[in-house]
XYZ file of C-alpha atoms in Angstrom:
453
model
C 0.000 0.000 0.000
C 1.247 3.472 -0.886
C 2.516 5.640 1.969
C 0.002 8.274 3.025
C 1.940 11.409 3.883
C 0.501 14.227 5.946
C -0.691 17.120 3.837
C 1.413 20.293 4.110
C -1.114 21.963 6.431
C -1.500 18.873 8.613
C 2.296 18.650 8.796
C 2.482 22.314 9.792
C 0.105 21.726 12.709
C 2.179 18.705 13.759
C 5.489 20.590 13.644
C 4.517 23.836 15.377
C 3.358 22.081 18.538
C 5.316 22.484 21.747
C 4.807 21.164 25.272
C 3.493 24.531 26.431
C 1.299 25.057 23.367
C -0.337 21.782 22.314
C -2.118 21.863 18.955
C -5.234 19.865 19.702
C -8.780 21.077 19.395
C -11.509 19.798 21.661
C -15.158 19.636 22.509
C -16.787 19.397 25.915
C -20.072 17.528 25.582
C -22.406 17.683 28.593
C -24.806 14.744 28.880
C -28.215 14.493 30.503
C -28.449 11.034 32.059
C -31.743 11.630 33.883
C -33.542 9.197 31.585
C -30.741 6.626 31.659
C -31.686 2.967 32.054
C -29.483 -0.122 32.143
C -31.211 -1.548 29.071
C -28.864 -1.352 26.110
C -25.982 -0.230 28.301
C -23.798 -3.090 27.182
C -22.876 -4.094 30.719
C -23.088 -7.708 31.895
C -25.884 -8.726 34.232
C -24.924 -8.035 37.823
C -22.227 -5.513 36.869
C -22.716 -2.579 39.268
C -20.989 -0.191 36.841
C -23.935 -0.713 34.480
C -25.920 1.462 36.889
C -23.466 4.333 36.402
C -24.073 6.321 33.173
C -20.527 7.685 33.107
C -19.002 4.201 33.415
C -21.263 2.940 30.651
C -20.233 5.876 28.454
C -16.539 5.165 29.014
C -17.006 1.472 28.236
C -18.907 2.239 25.014
C -16.284 4.724 23.846
C -13.521 2.171 24.488
C -15.347 -0.531 22.538
C -16.399 1.667 19.624
C -13.096 3.479 19.044
C -11.478 0.173 18.052
C -13.893 -0.010 15.102
C -13.005 3.442 13.718
C -9.958 3.205 11.433
C -9.198 6.924 11.697
C -8.748 6.592 15.459
C -6.215 3.760 15.188
C -3.615 5.639 13.132
C -0.486 7.306 14.416
C 1.998 9.731 12.862
C 5.623 8.803 12.211
C 8.569 10.473 10.501
C 9.732 9.196 7.122
C 13.073 9.372 5.361
C 11.706 10.577 2.009
C 10.799 13.344 1.468
C 13.186 14.673 4.095
C 11.225 16.256 6.937
C 7.912 14.655 5.999
C 5.652 12.509 8.174
C 3.098 9.847 7.345
C 0.197 7.918 8.776
C 0.550 4.299 9.879
C -1.722 1.841 11.626
C -0.997 1.495 15.333
C -0.473 -2.250 15.619
C -0.436 -1.972 19.424
C -3.571 0.144 19.687
C -5.002 0.053 23.196
C -8.280 1.838 23.909
C -7.300 2.215 27.568
C -4.586 4.664 26.509
C -7.174 6.903 24.834
C -10.403 6.636 26.838
C -10.345 7.647 30.499
C -12.933 7.794 33.280
C -12.252 10.723 35.603
C -14.070 11.202 38.906
C -14.045 14.902 39.728
C -16.088 17.282 41.891
C -16.315 19.765 38.995
C -16.256 18.274 35.465
C -16.056 21.661 33.741
C -13.143 22.838 35.861
C -11.293 19.599 35.096
C -11.358 20.390 31.377
C -8.770 23.178 31.714
C -5.841 21.078 32.989
C -6.735 18.326 30.514
C -6.655 20.776 27.590
C -3.219 21.957 28.758
C -1.779 18.454 28.536
C -0.333 17.566 25.099
C -1.401 14.378 23.379
C 1.163 11.580 23.201
C 2.990 11.821 19.874
C 3.881 8.114 19.651
C 0.305 6.859 19.371
C -2.941 7.939 17.647
C -3.329 11.631 18.540
C -6.672 11.768 20.290
C -8.245 11.210 23.722
C -11.704 11.058 25.288
C -12.104 11.869 28.987
C -15.395 10.931 30.623
C -15.795 13.400 33.486
C -18.098 12.097 36.208
C -19.190 14.603 38.835
C -21.194 14.238 42.037
C -24.536 14.406 40.169
C -25.295 10.926 38.754
C -27.859 12.451 36.384
C -25.184 14.310 34.429
C -21.647 13.792 33.173
C -19.391 15.293 30.508
C -16.991 13.992 27.884
C -13.974 15.997 26.780
C -12.826 14.972 23.306
C -9.320 15.976 22.189
C -8.173 15.602 18.569
C -4.817 16.815 17.309
C -5.200 19.429 14.591
C -3.002 17.282 12.346
C -5.658 14.564 12.564
C -8.716 16.695 11.930
C -10.156 20.163 11.617
C -13.456 21.010 13.291
C -15.723 19.278 10.759
C -13.599 16.150 10.505
C -13.295 15.969 14.301
C -17.088 16.173 14.514
C -17.419 13.198 12.185
C -14.896 11.201 14.231
C -16.666 11.965 17.509
C -20.063 11.184 15.979
C -18.806 7.733 14.995
C -18.527 6.950 18.718
C -22.060 7.961 19.644
C -25.218 5.856 19.435
C -26.678 5.351 15.993
C -28.625 8.294 14.632
C -29.233 9.984 11.297
C -26.286 9.405 8.951
C -23.410 11.831 9.296
C -20.969 11.554 6.452
C -17.724 10.464 8.012
C -14.132 10.936 6.966
C -13.012 9.027 3.922
C -9.646 8.950 2.229
C -9.421 7.417 -1.229
C -6.413 5.191 -1.722
C -3.612 6.882 -3.676
C -3.761 5.913 -7.351
C -0.618 5.250 -9.350
C -0.348 7.592 -12.345
C -0.802 6.070 -15.770
C 2.289 5.610 -17.913
C 3.214 8.814 -19.685
C 0.656 10.866 -17.782
C 3.406 12.993 -16.229
C 4.465 14.394 -19.595
C 0.881 14.917 -20.754
C 0.033 16.790 -17.566
C 3.200 18.884 -17.497
C 1.639 22.102 -18.933
C -1.187 21.910 -16.438
C 1.211 21.232 -13.577
C 3.364 24.216 -14.506
C 0.324 26.455 -14.780
C -0.892 25.302 -11.368
C 2.541 25.935 -9.845
C 2.664 29.441 -11.286
C -0.864 30.126 -10.055
C 0.123 28.856 -6.628
C 3.172 31.088 -6.491
C 1.040 34.058 -7.477
C -1.466 33.213 -4.756
C 1.321 32.939 -2.170
C 2.714 36.333 -3.175
C -0.743 37.870 -2.922
C -1.369 36.385 0.528
C 2.056 37.538 1.697
C 1.381 41.059 0.492
C -1.979 41.080 2.262
C -0.289 39.930 5.478
C 2.194 42.790 5.178
C -0.647 45.266 4.674
C -2.475 43.933 7.718
C 0.290 45.420 9.840
C 1.901 44.496 13.104
C -0.188 44.123 16.283
C -1.823 47.506 16.900
C -4.389 48.515 19.498
C -4.181 45.068 21.097
C -5.256 45.022 24.747
C -2.521 43.622 27.011
C -5.151 41.227 28.367
C -5.066 39.384 25.015
C -1.310 38.887 25.178
C 0.374 36.108 27.114
C 3.672 37.500 28.408
C 6.778 35.511 27.438
C 4.685 33.161 25.342
C 2.316 32.078 28.096
C 2.277 29.962 31.224
C 1.248 26.680 29.607
C -1.746 26.429 31.946
C -5.294 26.532 30.621
C -8.673 27.718 31.838
C -11.825 26.619 30.050
C -15.293 28.155 30.234
C -18.553 27.780 28.362
C -21.693 29.794 27.835
C -25.045 28.757 26.342
C -27.218 31.450 24.713
C -30.617 31.334 23.038
C -30.310 31.114 19.247
C -33.701 32.834 18.912
C -32.189 35.986 20.441
C -29.337 35.894 17.929
C -31.784 35.465 15.041
C -33.903 38.334 16.351
C -30.875 40.616 16.187
C -29.941 39.357 12.721
C -33.405 39.916 11.274
C -33.633 43.489 12.511
C -30.031 44.681 12.153
C -28.998 42.610 9.140
C -25.995 40.430 8.528
C -25.578 36.738 9.223
C -25.759 34.699 12.408
C -21.967 34.484 12.327
C -21.727 38.294 12.060
C -23.796 38.602 15.225
C -21.739 35.964 17.061
C -18.479 37.743 16.181
C -19.982 41.074 17.229
C -20.874 39.592 20.608
C -17.208 38.669 21.080
C -16.110 42.215 20.199
C -18.646 43.794 22.541
C -17.854 41.367 25.352
C -14.139 42.142 25.069
C -14.891 45.854 25.364
C -17.200 45.295 28.337
C -14.709 42.952 30.014
C -11.803 45.373 29.629
C -13.872 48.246 31.007
C -15.028 46.150 33.940
C -11.488 45.209 34.961
C -10.328 48.827 34.707
C -8.201 48.410 31.579
C -8.260 51.185 28.988
C -10.076 50.305 25.762
C -7.456 50.752 23.034
C -8.145 53.247 20.311
C -7.440 52.459 16.688
C -8.344 49.600 14.350
C -8.744 46.940 17.051
C -7.272 43.464 17.531
C -7.041 41.152 14.515
C -9.314 38.124 14.733
C -8.508 35.082 12.630
C -11.784 33.556 11.430
C -11.111 30.042 10.043
C -13.066 29.110 6.911
C -13.723 25.559 5.743
C -12.715 24.780 2.168
C -14.711 21.560 2.091
C -17.286 21.285 -0.671
C -20.930 21.291 0.493
C -22.280 17.757 0.676
C -18.855 16.144 0.441
C -17.806 13.680 3.091
C -15.536 15.126 5.760
C -12.019 13.860 5.135
C -9.421 13.465 7.820
C -6.969 16.311 8.139
C -7.527 19.964 7.399
C -9.219 21.831 4.597
C -8.936 25.323 6.014
C -8.340 28.896 5.008
C -9.416 31.995 6.922
C -10.435 35.613 7.064
C -8.704 38.325 9.069
C -11.023 40.837 10.730
C -10.340 43.803 12.964
C -12.664 43.610 15.964
C -14.137 47.115 16.509
C -13.868 47.058 20.302
C -13.257 50.823 20.379
C -16.797 51.422 19.014
C -19.167 52.147 21.951
C -22.428 51.630 20.023
C -23.469 47.917 19.780
C -25.342 48.286 16.480
C -22.491 50.189 14.892
C -20.140 47.446 16.024
C -22.375 44.942 14.256
C -22.423 47.051 11.098
C -18.632 47.272 11.080
C -18.264 43.530 11.591
C -20.789 42.905 8.831
C -18.971 45.242 6.448
C -15.610 43.647 7.196
C -16.925 40.111 6.737
C -18.693 41.057 3.498
C -15.403 42.436 2.215
C -13.650 39.198 3.157
C -16.292 37.059 1.472
C -16.134 39.129 -1.681
C -12.376 38.509 -1.900
C -12.861 34.815 -1.079
C -11.086 32.452 1.339
C -8.088 31.942 -0.952
C -6.937 35.561 -0.738
C -6.126 38.030 1.991
C -4.067 37.905 5.157
C -6.401 35.363 6.768
C -5.518 32.767 4.131
C -2.124 32.258 5.781
C -2.879 28.525 6.191
C -2.646 28.119 2.412
C 1.022 29.112 2.507
C 1.767 25.717 4.075
C 1.316 24.162 0.617
C 4.353 26.082 -0.640
C 6.765 24.937 2.071
C 8.972 21.857 1.669
C 8.503 19.244 4.429
C 12.004 19.996 5.698
C 10.975 23.635 5.998
C 8.061 22.596 8.221
C 10.387 20.488 10.346
C 13.040 23.143 10.816
C 10.808 26.198 10.735
C 7.884 24.925 12.798
C 9.153 26.425 16.074
C 9.810 29.757 14.358
C 6.293 29.831 12.885
C 4.841 29.079 16.315
C 6.815 31.990 17.755
C 5.435 34.283 15.021
C 1.737 33.648 15.743
C 1.414 36.996 17.522
C 2.591 38.740 14.363
C -0.127 37.113 12.261
C -3.260 37.551 14.407
C -4.301 38.506 17.943
C -7.247 36.243 18.747
C -8.874 33.183 17.185
C -12.666 33.226 16.735
C -13.870 30.044 15.062
C -17.267 28.509 14.341
C -18.029 24.773 14.187
C -21.433 23.867 12.669
C -23.267 20.944 14.261
C -26.087 18.875 12.738
C -29.631 19.355 13.947
C -30.252 15.870 15.323
C -29.685 14.806 18.936
C -26.530 12.916 19.893
C -26.763 10.177 22.532
C -24.246 7.866 24.191
C -25.476 4.765 25.957
C -28.916 6.330 26.065
C -27.692 9.544 27.718
C -28.555 12.627 25.673
C -26.078 15.359 24.745
C -27.459 18.541 26.271
C -24.648 21.008 25.528
C -21.588 21.047 23.260
C -18.783 23.549 23.823
C -16.121 23.594 21.085
C -12.588 24.337 22.272
C -9.806 25.752 20.080
C -6.031 25.480 20.522
C -4.227 28.471 21.954
C -1.320 29.803 19.885
C 1.904 30.927 21.485
C 1.686 34.495 22.783
C -2.106 34.498 22.736
C -4.181 34.689 25.895
C -7.590 33.716 24.517
C -9.235 31.574 21.821
C -12.993 31.563 21.211
C -14.989 28.824 19.496
C -18.736 28.786 18.941
C -21.311 26.284 17.708
C -25.071 25.973 17.559
C -26.786 22.845 18.831
C -30.495 22.258 19.487
C -31.480 25.942 19.106
C -28.715 27.020 21.473
C -25.484 28.888 20.832
C -22.536 27.446 22.741
C -19.410 29.531 23.253
C -16.286 27.655 24.317
C -13.424 29.786 25.639
C -9.856 28.601 26.190
C -7.496 30.992 27.951
C -4.004 31.097 29.337
C -4.878 30.737 33.017
C -2.090 33.075 34.100
C -2.915 35.828 31.608
C -6.698 35.607 32.069
C -7.471 34.783 35.712
C -10.939 36.342 35.359
C -12.323 34.239 32.510
C -15.689 33.990 34.286
C -16.086 37.770 33.988
C -15.563 37.577 30.230
C -18.218 34.870 29.992
C -20.641 37.090 31.890
C -19.766 39.973 29.569
C -20.839 37.818 26.612
C -24.201 37.178 28.255
C -24.766 40.847 29.057
C -23.701 41.884 25.552
C -26.396 39.675 24.010
C -29.008 41.215 26.317
C -27.834 44.689 25.290
C -28.096 43.934 21.577
C -31.561 42.417 22.024
C -32.703 45.610 23.758
C -31.271 47.683 20.898
C -33.400 45.916 18.287
C -36.669 45.722 20.223
């Protein structure tokens, strides 16, 4: 079988990781086990753990992960091309090294230290932690997937493959590499050259846009982790009513995503004011907004198909509706240019770097994250049906993004069952008051709703 190398972007995510800045994304799923029964739990008769929903969930995850090929693959270095890495089956795969049952007095608080811990690089890069608290009617599962394994959509498909059966969700699929036909290289040479020239032109354009975006300006110190960060993590989540977001959208215009980004901008302003920090004047911090390059209706493949938009968050604007208008205008401008152009498309530059460049330059790229953007704000769409695990229903889903070196905060958002879920990951040393920022998000939504009534 042909060797399956990591794509340039997947390789970039693998190489820029460090112990203090792990490159895994996550999701904290909160389950309602109030209707849990032992029927269908999979536990043997007389097994007392069958009465414990969290134990049943952990057992099911351990059994089901063995059946998912994408979860039994690890990454290893290869000799050719120099600096490259490839996927290989983990012949010693052991579910007990990936699925863990954690008894904790506060499942949500436990997510922070777990997100700070890097995934083992010598085995398949993912973990699932079942977090059982004192309330037997509820538990949580923290999923961790390395960004080299999956982006948000592909990670969703992998996690969904571990849940109970439901409506079909197109999972990751990788076609086997096909050997080129004899003589096809010569026939395709003009097209290959044209594609290379087009790619070089695209890289030059993206580089020029990055230069025009400027160095960090008007960035609140609260968004900067001094000396690269402490390596500790704090995690918080907030659930908001999607109807309120749609009410704002219908009256003020724009998209749901425009409103969700505006809430982040307004909450940052409110949070800074509340802690006594001056609100910077000027263009505002640069938010990287990842954009999926997957085709609608296509199955989610492993790895990453990402580009992005770069947007200045107008936190200096005191009027909520004007903030929304500025976000809407900026996003419309980004969409008109498309996800393959502009400073936010920096991920596409990975395609133009030799594998050895990723290997040697990965640490330097990680150090330069603060020069490229100031905060990550990403959206992960979820399907409309209800997820269950061992009969326990998923009540809330908080997406969690990796935190780049020098950054103090990353924001991810998803909608599930008519609810907006914000997941915030922060450097615990730089942002000791993450709960206040969460409250600022809630108050900002209430303020915008009042503005449109």
